Amino acid sequence: MGADVVLPRERDADGSLHPIAARRCTNCSCTVRFALDDPSLVWEMGSDRSPGCQDEWCPCHLAPLFGERARPAPRSLPRAADPGGLAPTG
């Protein structure tokens, strides 16, 4: 028989325990932990940095979430109207 695997657990902002795993921040490559039972709950690095951090101004360092819902992905901005009718027409 194999041994049982015990996953690390963290409390979210409401105090509930969650099993956690880690992934890389898409902005800076630092480690971000997330709840396996609710992947939208994250624990970010804050003032710590992983080796190879690519963006010290990343939101996971400047405004970290600790057991809170992940920020929505940034939306692309609408394109500005063509100033002067220079866009090709189909």
PDB file of C-alpha atoms in Angstrom:
ATOM      1  CA  MET A   1       0.000   0.000   0.000  1.00  0.00           C
ATOM      2  CA  GLY A   2       1.239   3.509  -0.832  1.00  0.00           C
ATOM      3  CA  ALA A   3       1.512   6.266   1.721  1.00  0.00           C
ATOM      4  CA  ASP A   4      -1.134   8.966   1.774  1.00  0.00           C
ATOM      5  CA  VAL A   5      -0.032  12.295   0.312  1.00  0.00           C
ATOM      6  CA  VAL A   6      -0.679  15.271   2.563  1.00  0.00           C
ATOM      7  CA  LEU A   7      -1.065  18.499   0.621  1.00  0.00           C
ATOM      8  CA  PRO A   8      -0.128  21.839   2.163  1.00  0.00           C
ATOM      9  CA  ARG A   9      -3.125  23.912   3.218  1.00  0.00           C
ATOM     10  CA  GLU A  10      -3.702  27.646   3.571  1.00  0.00           C
ATOM     11  CA  ARG A  11      -6.531  29.702   5.035  1.00  0.00           C
ATOM     12  CA  ASP A  12      -8.322  32.064   2.683  1.00  0.00           C
ATOM     13  CA  ALA A  13      -9.376  35.600   3.617  1.00  0.00           C
ATOM     14  CA  ASP A  14     -12.579  34.176   5.157  1.00  0.00           C
ATOM     15  CA  GLY A  15     -10.666  31.648   7.303  1.00  0.00           C
ATOM     16  CA  SER A  16     -11.534  28.471   5.354  1.00  0.00           C
ATOM     17  CA  LEU A  17      -8.750  25.922   4.759  1.00  0.00           C
ATOM     18  CA  HIS A  18      -7.841  24.918   1.192  1.00  0.00           C
ATOM     19  CA  PRO A  19      -5.311  22.447  -0.243  1.00  0.00           C
ATOM     20  CA  ILE A  20      -2.829  24.453  -2.311  1.00  0.00           C
ATOM     21  CA  ALA A  21      -0.477  24.022  -5.244  1.00  0.00           C
ATOM     22  CA  ALA A  22       1.857  26.420  -7.044  1.00  0.00           C
ATOM     23  CA  ARG A  23       2.137  27.904 -10.516  1.00  0.00           C
ATOM     24  CA  ARG A  24       4.082  30.761 -12.105  1.00  0.00           C
ATOM     25  CA  CYS A  25       2.780  34.321 -12.267  1.00  0.00           C
ATOM     26  CA  THR A  26       2.050  35.122 -15.907  1.00  0.00           C
ATOM     27  CA  ASN A  27       3.501  38.629 -15.488  1.00  0.00           C
ATOM     28  CA  CYS A  28       6.769  38.111 -13.631  1.00  0.00           C
ATOM     29  CA  SER A  29       7.346  34.319 -13.357  1.00  0.00           C
ATOM     30  CA  CYS A  30       7.320  34.317  -9.545  1.00  0.00           C
ATOM     31  CA  THR A  31       5.581  31.522  -7.650  1.00  0.00           C
ATOM     32  CA  VAL A  32       1.882  32.047  -6.952  1.00  0.00           C
ATOM     33  CA  ARG A  33       0.012  29.530  -4.809  1.00  0.00           C
ATOM     34  CA  PHE A  34      -3.616  28.691  -5.565  1.00  0.00           C
ATOM     35  CA  ALA A  35      -6.371  26.600  -3.980  1.00  0.00           C
ATOM     36  CA  LEU A  36      -6.826  23.232  -5.660  1.00  0.00           C
ATOM     37  CA  ASP A  37     -10.511  23.186  -4.728  1.00  0.00           C
ATOM     38  CA  ASP A  38     -11.048  26.762  -5.995  1.00  0.00           C
ATOM     39  CA  PRO A  39      -8.277  27.910  -8.388  1.00  0.00           C
ATOM     40  CA  SER A  40      -9.557  31.504  -8.324  1.00  0.00           C
ATOM     41  CA  LEU A  41      -8.220  31.818  -4.735  1.00  0.00           C
ATOM     42  CA  VAL A  42      -4.558  32.859  -4.803  1.00  0.00           C
ATOM     43  CA  TRP A  43      -1.706  33.655  -2.421  1.00  0.00           C
ATOM     44  CA  GLU A  44       0.815  35.937  -4.122  1.00  0.00           C
ATOM     45  CA  MET A  45       4.449  36.737  -3.304  1.00  0.00           C
ATOM     46  CA  GLY A  46       4.149  40.247  -1.899  1.00  0.00           C
ATOM     47  CA  SER A  47       7.553  41.767  -1.157  1.00  0.00           C
ATOM     48  CA  ASP A  48       9.323  38.419  -1.721  1.00  0.00           C
ATOM     49  CA  ARG A  49      10.675  37.565  -5.156  1.00  0.00           C
ATOM     50  CA  SER A  50      11.396  34.230  -6.816  1.00  0.00           C
ATOM     51  CA  PRO A  51      14.820  33.859  -8.425  1.00  0.00           C
ATOM     52  CA  GLY A  52      14.481  35.118 -11.975  1.00  0.00           C
ATOM     53  CA  CYS A  53      11.627  37.548 -11.248  1.00  0.00           C
ATOM     54  CA  GLN A  54      11.052  39.487 -14.466  1.00  0.00           C
ATOM     55  CA  ASP A  55       8.942  42.388 -13.177  1.00  0.00           C
ATOM     56  CA  GLU A  56       9.409  43.920  -9.736  1.00  0.00           C
ATOM     57  CA  TRP A  57       6.439  46.213 -10.482  1.00  0.00           C
ATOM     58  CA  CYS A  58       4.070  43.268 -10.985  1.00  0.00           C
ATOM     59  CA  PRO A  59       0.743  43.498  -9.093  1.00  0.00           C
ATOM     60  CA  CYS A  60       1.620  40.269  -7.234  1.00  0.00           C
ATOM     61  CA  HIS A  61       4.372  42.286  -5.497  1.00  0.00           C
ATOM     62  CA  LEU A  62       2.779  45.745  -5.270  1.00  0.00           C
ATOM     63  CA  ALA A  63      -0.779  44.752  -4.281  1.00  0.00           C
ATOM     64  CA  PRO A  64      -0.569  41.051  -3.386  1.00  0.00           C
ATOM     65  CA  LEU A  65      -3.589  38.866  -2.757  1.00  0.00           C
ATOM     66  CA  PHE A  66      -3.484  36.488   0.209  1.00  0.00           C
ATOM     67  CA  GLY A  67      -6.291  33.938  -0.005  1.00  0.00           C
ATOM     68  CA  GLU A  68      -8.409  36.229  -2.149  1.00  0.00           C
ATOM     69  CA  ARG A  69     -10.002  35.930  -5.588  1.00  0.00           C
ATOM     70  CA  ALA A  70      -7.607  36.430  -8.490  1.00  0.00           C
ATOM     71  CA  ARG A  71      -7.823  39.644 -10.472  1.00  0.00           C
ATOM     72  CA  PRO A  72      -9.610  39.393 -13.807  1.00  0.00           C
ATOM     73  CA  ALA A  73      -7.331  39.356 -16.821  1.00  0.00           C
ATOM     74  CA  PRO A  74      -6.792  42.829 -18.247  1.00  0.00           C
ATOM     75  CA  ARG A  75      -9.003  43.595 -21.197  1.00  0.00           C
ATOM     76  CA  SER A  76      -7.514  44.851 -24.402  1.00  0.00           C
ATOM     77  CA  LEU A  77      -8.246  48.487 -25.070  1.00  0.00           C
ATOM     78  CA  PRO A  78     -10.488  49.354 -28.009  1.00  0.00           C
ATOM     79  CA  ARG A  79      -8.634  50.608 -31.039  1.00  0.00           C
ATOM     80  CA  ALA A  80      -8.708  54.324 -31.628  1.00  0.00           C
ATOM     81  CA  ALA A  81     -10.692  55.495 -34.621  1.00  0.00           C
ATOM     82  CA  ASP A  82      -8.601  55.980 -37.739  1.00  0.00           C
ATOM     83  CA  PRO A  83      -7.546  59.659 -37.727  1.00  0.00           C
ATOM     84  CA  GLY A  84      -7.966  60.780 -41.275  1.00  0.00           C
ATOM     85  CA  GLY A  85      -9.342  57.778 -43.104  1.00  0.00           C
ATOM     86  CA  LEU A  86      -5.960  56.134 -43.658  1.00  0.00           C
ATOM     87  CA  ALA A  87      -7.122  52.606 -42.882  1.00  0.00           C
ATOM     88  CA  PRO A  88      -7.514  50.378 -45.913  1.00  0.00           C
ATOM     89  CA  THR A  89     -11.066  49.589 -46.826  1.00  0.00           C
ATOM     90  CA  GLY A  90     -12.139  46.130 -47.897  1.00  0.00           C
TER      91      GLY A  90
END
